[in-house]
Short mmCIF file of C-alpha atoms in Angstrom, two decimals:
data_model
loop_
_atom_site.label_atom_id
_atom_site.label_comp_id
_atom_site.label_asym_id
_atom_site.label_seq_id
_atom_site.Cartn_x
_atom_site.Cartn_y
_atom_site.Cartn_z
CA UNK A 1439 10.12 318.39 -163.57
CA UNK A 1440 9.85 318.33 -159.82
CA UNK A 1441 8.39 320.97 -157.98
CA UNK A 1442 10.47 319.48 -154.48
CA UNK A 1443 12.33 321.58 -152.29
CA UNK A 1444 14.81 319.88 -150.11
CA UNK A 1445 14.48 319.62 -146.16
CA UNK A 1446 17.33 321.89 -144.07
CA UNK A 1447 19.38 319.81 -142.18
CA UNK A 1448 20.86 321.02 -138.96
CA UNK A 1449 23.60 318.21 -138.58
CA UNK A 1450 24.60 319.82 -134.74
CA UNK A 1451 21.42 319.72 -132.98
CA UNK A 1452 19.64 316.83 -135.29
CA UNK A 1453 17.21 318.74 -136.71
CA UNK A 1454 15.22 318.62 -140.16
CA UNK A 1455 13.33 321.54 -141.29
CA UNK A 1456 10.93 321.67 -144.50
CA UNK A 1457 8.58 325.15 -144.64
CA UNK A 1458 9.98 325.91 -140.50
CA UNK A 1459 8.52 322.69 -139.91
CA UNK A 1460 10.24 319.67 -138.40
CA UNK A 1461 10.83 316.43 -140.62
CA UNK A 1462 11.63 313.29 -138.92
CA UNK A 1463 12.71 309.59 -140.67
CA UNK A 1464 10.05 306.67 -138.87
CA UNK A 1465 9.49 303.57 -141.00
CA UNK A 1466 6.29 301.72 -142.20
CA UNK A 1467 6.29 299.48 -138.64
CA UNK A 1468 5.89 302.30 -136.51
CA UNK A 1469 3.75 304.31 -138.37
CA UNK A 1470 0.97 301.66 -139.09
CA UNK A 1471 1.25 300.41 -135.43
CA UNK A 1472 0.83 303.89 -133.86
CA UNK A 1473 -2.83 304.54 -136.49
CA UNK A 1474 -3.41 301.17 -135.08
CA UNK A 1475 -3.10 301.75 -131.24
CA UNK A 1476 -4.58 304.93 -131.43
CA UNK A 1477 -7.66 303.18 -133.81
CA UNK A 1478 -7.68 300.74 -131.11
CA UNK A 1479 -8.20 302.87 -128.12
CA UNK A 1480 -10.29 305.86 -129.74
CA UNK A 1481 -12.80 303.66 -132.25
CA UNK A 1482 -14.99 305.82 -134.29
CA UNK A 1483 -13.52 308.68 -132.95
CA UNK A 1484 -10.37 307.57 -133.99
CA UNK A 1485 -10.31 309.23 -138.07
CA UNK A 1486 -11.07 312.57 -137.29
CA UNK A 1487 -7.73 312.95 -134.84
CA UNK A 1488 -5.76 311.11 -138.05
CA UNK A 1489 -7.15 313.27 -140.52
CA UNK A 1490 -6.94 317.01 -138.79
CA UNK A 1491 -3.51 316.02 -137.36
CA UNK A 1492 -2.65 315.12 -140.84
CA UNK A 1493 -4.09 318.63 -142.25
CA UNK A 1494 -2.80 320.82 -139.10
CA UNK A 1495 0.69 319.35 -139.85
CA UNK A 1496 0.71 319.05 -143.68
CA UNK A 1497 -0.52 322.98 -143.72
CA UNK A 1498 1.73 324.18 -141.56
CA UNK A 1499 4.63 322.81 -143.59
CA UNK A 1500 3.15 323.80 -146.74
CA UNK A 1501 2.06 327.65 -146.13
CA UNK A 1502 5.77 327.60 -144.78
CA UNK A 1503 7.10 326.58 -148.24
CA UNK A 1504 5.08 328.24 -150.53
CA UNK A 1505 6.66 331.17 -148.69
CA UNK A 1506 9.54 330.06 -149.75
CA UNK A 1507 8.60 328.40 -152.86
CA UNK A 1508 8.85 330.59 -156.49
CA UNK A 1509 5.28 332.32 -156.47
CA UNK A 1510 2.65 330.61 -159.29
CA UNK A 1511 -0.74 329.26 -159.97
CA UNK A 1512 -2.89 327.44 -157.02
CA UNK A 1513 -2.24 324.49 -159.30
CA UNK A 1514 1.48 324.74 -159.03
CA UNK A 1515 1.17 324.98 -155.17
CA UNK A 1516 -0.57 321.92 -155.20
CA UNK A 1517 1.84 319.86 -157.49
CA UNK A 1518 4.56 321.37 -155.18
CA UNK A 1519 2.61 319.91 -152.35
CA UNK A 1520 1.99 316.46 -154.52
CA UNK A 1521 5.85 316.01 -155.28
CA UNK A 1522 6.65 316.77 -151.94
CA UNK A 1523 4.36 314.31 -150.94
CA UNK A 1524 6.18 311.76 -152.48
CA UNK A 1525 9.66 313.16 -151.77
CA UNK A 1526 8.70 311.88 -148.38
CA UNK A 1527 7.87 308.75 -149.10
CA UNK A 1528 3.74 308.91 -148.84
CA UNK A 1529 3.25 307.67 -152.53
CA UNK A 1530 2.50 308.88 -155.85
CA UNK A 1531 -0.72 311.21 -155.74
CA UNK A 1532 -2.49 313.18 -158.76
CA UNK A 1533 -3.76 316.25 -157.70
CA UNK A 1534 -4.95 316.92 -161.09
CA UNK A 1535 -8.85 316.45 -160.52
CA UNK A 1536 -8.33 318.87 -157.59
CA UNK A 1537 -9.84 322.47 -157.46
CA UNK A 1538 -10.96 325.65 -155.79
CA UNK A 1539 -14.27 323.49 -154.93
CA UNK A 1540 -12.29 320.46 -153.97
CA UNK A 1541 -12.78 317.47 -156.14
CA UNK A 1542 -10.78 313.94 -156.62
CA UNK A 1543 -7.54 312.88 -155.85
CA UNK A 1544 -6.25 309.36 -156.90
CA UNK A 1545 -2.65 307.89 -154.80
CA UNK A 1546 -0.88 305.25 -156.16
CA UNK A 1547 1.74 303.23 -153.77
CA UNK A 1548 0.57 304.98 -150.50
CA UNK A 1549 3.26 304.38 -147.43
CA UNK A 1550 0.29 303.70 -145.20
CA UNK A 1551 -1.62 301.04 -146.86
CA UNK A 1552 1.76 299.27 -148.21
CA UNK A 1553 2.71 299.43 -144.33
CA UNK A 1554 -0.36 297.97 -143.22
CA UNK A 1555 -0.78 295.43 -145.57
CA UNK A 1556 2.21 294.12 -145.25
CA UNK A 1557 1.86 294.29 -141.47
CA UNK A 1558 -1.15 292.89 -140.94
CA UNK A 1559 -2.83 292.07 -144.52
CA UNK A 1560 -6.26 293.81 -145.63
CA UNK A 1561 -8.59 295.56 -142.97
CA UNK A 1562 -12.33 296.77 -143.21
CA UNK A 1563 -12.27 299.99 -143.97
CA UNK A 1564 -9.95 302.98 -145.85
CA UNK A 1565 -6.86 303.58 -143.58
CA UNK A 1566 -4.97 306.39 -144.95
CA UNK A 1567 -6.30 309.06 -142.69
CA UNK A 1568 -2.54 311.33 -143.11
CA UNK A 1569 -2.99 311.17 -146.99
CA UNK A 1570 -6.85 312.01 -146.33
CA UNK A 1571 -5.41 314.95 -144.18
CA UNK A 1572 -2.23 315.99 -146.47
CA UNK A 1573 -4.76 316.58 -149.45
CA UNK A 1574 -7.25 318.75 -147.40
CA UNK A 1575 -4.45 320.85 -146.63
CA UNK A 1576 -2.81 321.12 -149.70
CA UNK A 1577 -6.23 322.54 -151.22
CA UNK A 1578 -6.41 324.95 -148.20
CA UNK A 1579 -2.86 325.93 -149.04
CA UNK A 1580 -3.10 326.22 -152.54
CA UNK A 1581 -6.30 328.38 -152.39
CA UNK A 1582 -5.95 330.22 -148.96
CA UNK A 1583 -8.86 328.94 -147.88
CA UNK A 1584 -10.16 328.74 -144.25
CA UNK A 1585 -9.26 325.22 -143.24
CA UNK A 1586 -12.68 324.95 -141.44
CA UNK A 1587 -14.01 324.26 -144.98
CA UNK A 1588 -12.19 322.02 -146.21
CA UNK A 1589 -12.40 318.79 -145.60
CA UNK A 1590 -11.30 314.80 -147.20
CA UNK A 1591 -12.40 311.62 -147.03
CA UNK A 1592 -10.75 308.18 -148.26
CA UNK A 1593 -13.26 306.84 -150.40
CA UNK A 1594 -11.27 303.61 -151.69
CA UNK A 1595 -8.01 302.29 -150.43
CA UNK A 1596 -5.67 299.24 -151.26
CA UNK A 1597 -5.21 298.12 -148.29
CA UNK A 1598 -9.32 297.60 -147.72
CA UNK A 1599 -9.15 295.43 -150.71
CA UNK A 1600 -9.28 297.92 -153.29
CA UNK A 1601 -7.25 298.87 -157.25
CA UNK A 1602 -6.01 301.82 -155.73
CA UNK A 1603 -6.77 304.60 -152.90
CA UNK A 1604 -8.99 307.24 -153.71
CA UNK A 1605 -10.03 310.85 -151.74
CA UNK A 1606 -12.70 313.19 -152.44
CA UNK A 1607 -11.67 316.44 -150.99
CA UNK A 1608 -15.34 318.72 -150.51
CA UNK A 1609 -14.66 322.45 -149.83
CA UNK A 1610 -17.87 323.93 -147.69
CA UNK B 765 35.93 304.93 -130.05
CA UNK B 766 35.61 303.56 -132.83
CA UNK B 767 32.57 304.79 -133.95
CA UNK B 768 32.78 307.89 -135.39
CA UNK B 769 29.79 309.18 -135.15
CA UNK B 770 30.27 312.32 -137.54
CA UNK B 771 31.08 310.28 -140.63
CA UNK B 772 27.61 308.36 -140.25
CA UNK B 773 25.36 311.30 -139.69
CA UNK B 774 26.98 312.96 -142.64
CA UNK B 775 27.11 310.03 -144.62
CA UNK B 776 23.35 308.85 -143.83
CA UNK B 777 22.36 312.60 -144.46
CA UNK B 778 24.26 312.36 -147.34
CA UNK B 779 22.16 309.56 -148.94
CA UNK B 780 19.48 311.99 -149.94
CA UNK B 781 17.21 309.35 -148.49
CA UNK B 782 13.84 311.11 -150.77
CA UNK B 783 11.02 309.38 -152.23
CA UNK B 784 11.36 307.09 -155.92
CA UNK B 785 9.66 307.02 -158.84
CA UNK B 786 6.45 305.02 -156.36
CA UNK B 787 7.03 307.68 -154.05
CA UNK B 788 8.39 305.46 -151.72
CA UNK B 789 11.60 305.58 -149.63
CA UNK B 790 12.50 302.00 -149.29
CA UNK B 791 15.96 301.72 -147.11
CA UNK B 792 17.57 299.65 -144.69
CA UNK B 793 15.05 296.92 -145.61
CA UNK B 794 12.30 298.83 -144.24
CA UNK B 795 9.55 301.68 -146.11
CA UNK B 796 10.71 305.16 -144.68
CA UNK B 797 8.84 308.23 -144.29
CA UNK B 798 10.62 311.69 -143.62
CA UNK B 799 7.35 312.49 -142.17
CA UNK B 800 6.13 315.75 -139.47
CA UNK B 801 7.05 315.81 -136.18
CA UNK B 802 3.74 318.02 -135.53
CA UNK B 803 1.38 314.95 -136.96
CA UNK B 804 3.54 312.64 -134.46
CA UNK B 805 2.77 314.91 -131.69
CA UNK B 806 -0.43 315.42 -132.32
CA UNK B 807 -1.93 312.15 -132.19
CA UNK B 808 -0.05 310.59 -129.81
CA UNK B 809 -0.71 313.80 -127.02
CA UNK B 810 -4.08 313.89 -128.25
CA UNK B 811 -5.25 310.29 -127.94
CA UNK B 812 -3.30 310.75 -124.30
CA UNK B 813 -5.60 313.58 -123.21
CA UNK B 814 -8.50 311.64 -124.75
CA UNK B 815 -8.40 309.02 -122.66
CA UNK B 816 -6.97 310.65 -119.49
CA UNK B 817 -9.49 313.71 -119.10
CA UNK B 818 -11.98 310.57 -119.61
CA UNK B 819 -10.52 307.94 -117.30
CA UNK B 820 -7.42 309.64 -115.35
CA UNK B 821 -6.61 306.38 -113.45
CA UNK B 822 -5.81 305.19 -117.14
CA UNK B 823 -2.75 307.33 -117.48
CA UNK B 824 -0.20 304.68 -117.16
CA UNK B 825 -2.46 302.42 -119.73
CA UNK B 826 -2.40 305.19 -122.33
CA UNK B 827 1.52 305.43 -121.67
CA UNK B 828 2.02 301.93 -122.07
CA UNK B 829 0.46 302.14 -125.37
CA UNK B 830 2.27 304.56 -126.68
CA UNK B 831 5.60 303.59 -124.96
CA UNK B 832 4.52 299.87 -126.57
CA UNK B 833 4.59 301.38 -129.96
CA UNK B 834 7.67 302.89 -129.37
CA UNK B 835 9.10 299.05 -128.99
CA UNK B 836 7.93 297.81 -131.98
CA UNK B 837 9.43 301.26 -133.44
CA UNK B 838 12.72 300.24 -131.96
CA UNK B 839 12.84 296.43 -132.66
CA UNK B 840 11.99 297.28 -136.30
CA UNK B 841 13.28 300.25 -137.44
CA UNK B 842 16.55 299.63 -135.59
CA UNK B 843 16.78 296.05 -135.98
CA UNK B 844 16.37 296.51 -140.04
CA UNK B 845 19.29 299.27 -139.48
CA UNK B 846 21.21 297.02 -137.81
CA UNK B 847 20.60 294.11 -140.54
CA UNK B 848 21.06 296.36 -143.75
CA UNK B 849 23.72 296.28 -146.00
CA UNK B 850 23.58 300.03 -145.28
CA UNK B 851 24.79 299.09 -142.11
CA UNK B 852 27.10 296.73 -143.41
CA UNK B 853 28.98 299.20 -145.08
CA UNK B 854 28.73 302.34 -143.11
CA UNK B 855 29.11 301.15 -139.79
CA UNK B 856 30.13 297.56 -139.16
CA UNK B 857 33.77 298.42 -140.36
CA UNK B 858 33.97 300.69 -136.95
CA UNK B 859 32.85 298.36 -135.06
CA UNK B 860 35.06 296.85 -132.48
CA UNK B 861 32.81 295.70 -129.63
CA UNK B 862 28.89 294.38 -128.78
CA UNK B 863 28.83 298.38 -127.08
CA UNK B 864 29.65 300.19 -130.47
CA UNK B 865 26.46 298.40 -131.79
CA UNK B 866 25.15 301.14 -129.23
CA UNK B 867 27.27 303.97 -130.12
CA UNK B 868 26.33 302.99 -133.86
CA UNK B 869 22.52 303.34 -133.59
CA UNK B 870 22.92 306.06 -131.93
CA UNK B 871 25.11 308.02 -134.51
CA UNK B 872 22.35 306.92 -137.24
CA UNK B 873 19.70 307.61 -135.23
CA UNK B 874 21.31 311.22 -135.07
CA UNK B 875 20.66 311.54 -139.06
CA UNK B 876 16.73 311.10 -138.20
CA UNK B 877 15.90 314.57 -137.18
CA UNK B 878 14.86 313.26 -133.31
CA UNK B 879 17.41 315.45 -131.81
CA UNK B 880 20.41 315.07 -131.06
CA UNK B 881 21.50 311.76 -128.58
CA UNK B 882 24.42 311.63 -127.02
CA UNK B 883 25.85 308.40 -124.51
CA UNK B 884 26.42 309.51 -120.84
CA UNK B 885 26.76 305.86 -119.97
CA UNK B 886 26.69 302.68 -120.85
CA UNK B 887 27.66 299.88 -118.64
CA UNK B 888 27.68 296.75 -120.87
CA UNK B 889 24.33 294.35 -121.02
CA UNK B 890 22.90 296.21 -118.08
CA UNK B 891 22.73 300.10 -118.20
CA UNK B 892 22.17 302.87 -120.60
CA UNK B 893 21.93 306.31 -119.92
CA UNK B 894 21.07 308.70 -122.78
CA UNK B 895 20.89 312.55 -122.97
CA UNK B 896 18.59 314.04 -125.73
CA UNK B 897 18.30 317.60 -126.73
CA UNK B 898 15.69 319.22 -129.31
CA UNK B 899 13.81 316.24 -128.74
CA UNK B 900 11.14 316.84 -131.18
CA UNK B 901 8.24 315.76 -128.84
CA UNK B 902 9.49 317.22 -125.97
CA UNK B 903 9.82 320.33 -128.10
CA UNK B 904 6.65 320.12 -130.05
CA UNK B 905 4.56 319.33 -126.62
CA UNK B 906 5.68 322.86 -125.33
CA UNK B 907 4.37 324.35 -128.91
CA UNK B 908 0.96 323.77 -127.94
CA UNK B 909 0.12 322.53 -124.65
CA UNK B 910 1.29 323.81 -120.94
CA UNK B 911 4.19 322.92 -119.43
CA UNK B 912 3.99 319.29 -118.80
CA UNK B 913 3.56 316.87 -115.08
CA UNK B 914 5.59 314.04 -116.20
CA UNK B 915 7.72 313.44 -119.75
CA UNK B 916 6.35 313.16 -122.79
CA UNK B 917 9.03 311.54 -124.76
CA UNK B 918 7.48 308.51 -125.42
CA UNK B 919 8.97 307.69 -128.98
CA UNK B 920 12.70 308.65 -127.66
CA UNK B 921 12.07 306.58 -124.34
CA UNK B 922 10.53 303.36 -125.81
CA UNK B 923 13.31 303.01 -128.47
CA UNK B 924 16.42 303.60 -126.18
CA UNK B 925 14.97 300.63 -124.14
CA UNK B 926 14.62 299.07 -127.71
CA UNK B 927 17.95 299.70 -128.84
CA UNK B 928 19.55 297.82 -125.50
CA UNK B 929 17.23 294.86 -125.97
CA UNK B 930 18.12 293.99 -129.44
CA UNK B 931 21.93 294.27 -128.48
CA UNK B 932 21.68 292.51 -125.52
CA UNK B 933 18.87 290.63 -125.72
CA UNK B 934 17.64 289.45 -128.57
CA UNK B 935 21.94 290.04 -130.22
CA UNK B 936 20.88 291.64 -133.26
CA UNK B 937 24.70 290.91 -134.04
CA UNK B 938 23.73 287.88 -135.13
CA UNK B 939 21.17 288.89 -137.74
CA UNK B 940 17.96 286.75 -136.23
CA UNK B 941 14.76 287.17 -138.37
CA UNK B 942 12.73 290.34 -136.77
CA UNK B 943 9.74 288.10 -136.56
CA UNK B 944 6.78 288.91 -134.39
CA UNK B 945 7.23 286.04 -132.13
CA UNK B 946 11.26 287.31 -131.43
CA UNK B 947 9.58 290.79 -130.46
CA UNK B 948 7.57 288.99 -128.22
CA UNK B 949 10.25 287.08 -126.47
CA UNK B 950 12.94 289.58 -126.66
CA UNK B 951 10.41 292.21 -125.15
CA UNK B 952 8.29 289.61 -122.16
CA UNK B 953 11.75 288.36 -120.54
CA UNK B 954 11.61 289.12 -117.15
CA UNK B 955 15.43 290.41 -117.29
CA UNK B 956 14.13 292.84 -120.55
CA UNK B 957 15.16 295.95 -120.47
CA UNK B 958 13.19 298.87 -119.97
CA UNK B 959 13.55 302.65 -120.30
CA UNK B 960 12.45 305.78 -117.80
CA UNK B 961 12.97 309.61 -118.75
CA UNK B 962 14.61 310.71 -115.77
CA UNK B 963 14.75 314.31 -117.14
CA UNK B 964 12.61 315.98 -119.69
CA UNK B 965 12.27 319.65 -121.55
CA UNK B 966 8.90 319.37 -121.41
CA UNK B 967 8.13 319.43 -118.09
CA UNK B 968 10.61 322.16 -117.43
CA UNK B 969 14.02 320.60 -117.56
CA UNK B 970 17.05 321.67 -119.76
CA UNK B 971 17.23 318.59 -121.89
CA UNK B 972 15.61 314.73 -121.93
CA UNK B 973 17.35 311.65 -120.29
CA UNK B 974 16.96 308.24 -120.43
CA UNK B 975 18.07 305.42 -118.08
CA UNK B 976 17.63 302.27 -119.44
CA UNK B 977 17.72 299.27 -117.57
CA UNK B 978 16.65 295.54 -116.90
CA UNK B 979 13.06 294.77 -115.65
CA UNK B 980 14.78 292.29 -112.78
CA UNK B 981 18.30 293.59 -112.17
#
């Protein structure tokens, strides 16, 4: 069973709403080149924009929907977030190992390092900052916490070399 | 016109374009995302205030570099388009001319969520001019910063200069490989074309507009 809620389309004024949020279609090339430039010109500062633009965005949309959503457990909020997740094309993430005090979160098939692998092949270091982001969010979401304490790190990804991409989300 | 551009936003809408069983979106030979315009916004305004509060004469660097993204946004993501068999049977039975390639794009591009474009002008192989409203970055700019000094549609700006160099010069209509050396070719001719927002919501106007046109007239 999916927990998705489909996107309002305004067809007049090309708009895409999910949670009062706007949605909007880019593709693989675009995405992993813009992480890239920005990587490029920012350096080590360059993860921490990624990640808290991924978590500003993602909870936005999601406090949105789960005001919209049909009310439930934090767990179900976070499977809603996980199967939206994927409804938009990020990959297949279990959310399972994810709690009140944060935890693990394993994504198979992420957009980002499928993009950048097949961009530019492997790179040094974990590269899915949004996913990183998304999950810190979701956990904020799903147990209205402060999103000053929660925060996510990519601690293996595919396209550094690795089985699949990992995240430990810490809640402070 | 042939194009008619309500049947392909409704139709493209239509396709329920949502993640598989990977999670993935894979369409017009490309991996989509139907991702957040606020994540867009963000990093691309905030690596632009980065590095202008730090070094303002790099302004039109950190512009370039986003605008440059915006190209390879274009040359992909409408080149695939262009080259699908979505394309194939959506909108190459309206098409009647090299311009409805143009007024094609545009119609799809309509289906994205960017706002809605609409043609003011088009004067074959040299000049575009495109109106946007509800640009989402133009939009999501005034959401949380002050009004703007200059535009700030860089995504909207770099692909309609984009869309008029893979018509007109690199012919898309005749299907070449989107290879990283064509980019490069299509996009360093001196007779290129390149884009300008003449108007833009963010810094106070009613709507965005584009005038696209070659480097070296």
């Amino acid at each position: 069973m999916s927990f998705h809620l489909a996107p309002q389309a305004d067809l007049e004024r090309g708009i895409t709403t999910l949670g009062g949020r706007r949605l909007v279609f880019h593709c693989h090339h675009y995405n992993v080149f813009l992480q890239r430039t920005i990587e490029d010109a920012l350096q080590e500062r360059a993860p921490r924009l990624l990640v808290a633009a991924g978590m500003e965005a993602s909870r936005s949309m999601l406090q949105g929907r789960e005001g919209e959503a049909q009310s439930g457990s934090a767990a179900d909020a976070l499977r809603r977030a996980a199967d939206t997740f994927a409804a938009q094309g990020f990959g297949r993430v279990d959310v399972r190992q994810l709690g009140e005090g944060g935890g693990r979160a394993t994504l198979d098939h992420s957009h980002y390092a499928v993009g950048w692998v097949s961009r530019w092949g492997k790179r040094a270091a974990p590269g899915c900052f949004f996913a990183a982001g998304f999950l810190a969010g979701a956990v904020a979401v799903a147990y209205r916490l402060a999103p000053e304490r929660v925060t996510s790190r990519e601690i293996e990804c595919v396209a550094a070399g690795d089985e699949r991409c990992s995240f430990r989300v810490e809640v402070w | 016109m042939a194009i008619d551009e309500r049947v392909i936003v409704e139709t493209v809408t239509g396709m329920g374009l949502a993640g598989n069983e990977e999670g993935l979106i894979p369409a017009f030979g490309l991996y989509l995302t139907n991702h957040y315009a606020d994540f867009y916004n963000r990093i691309s305004f905030g690596v632009l205030g980065a590095l202008v509060r730090e070094n303002p004469e790099l302004t039109e660097d950190a512009v370039a570099l986003l605008t440059e993204a915006a190209h390879v946004c274009a040359f992909h993501t409408f080149g695939g388009i262009m080259s699908s068999v979505e394309w194939d049977a959506l909108v190459q039975p309206m098409i009647e001319s090299r311009e409805d390639w143009v007024l094609g794009m545009m119609a799809v591009v309509n289906a994205f969520g960017w706002g809605r474009f609409r043609v003011a002008e088009l004067l074959p192989g040299e000049r575009l001019v495109v109106e946007l409203r509800d640009s989402y970055e133009s939009s999501g700019y005034l959401e949380s910063y002050p009004q703007a000094d200059g535009p700030r549609c860089f995504l909207a700006n770099g692909g309609m200069a984009g869309l008029m160099n893979l018509v007109y010069q690199g012919d898309i209509t005749r299907r070449p490989t989107l290879t990283e050396e064509l980019y490069r070719e299509v996009f360093s001719d001196p007779r290129s074309f390149r884009s300008h927002e003449r108007l833009c919501a963010a810094k106070g106007d009613s709507h965005c507009e584009f005038v696209v046109e070659r480097m070296q007239g």
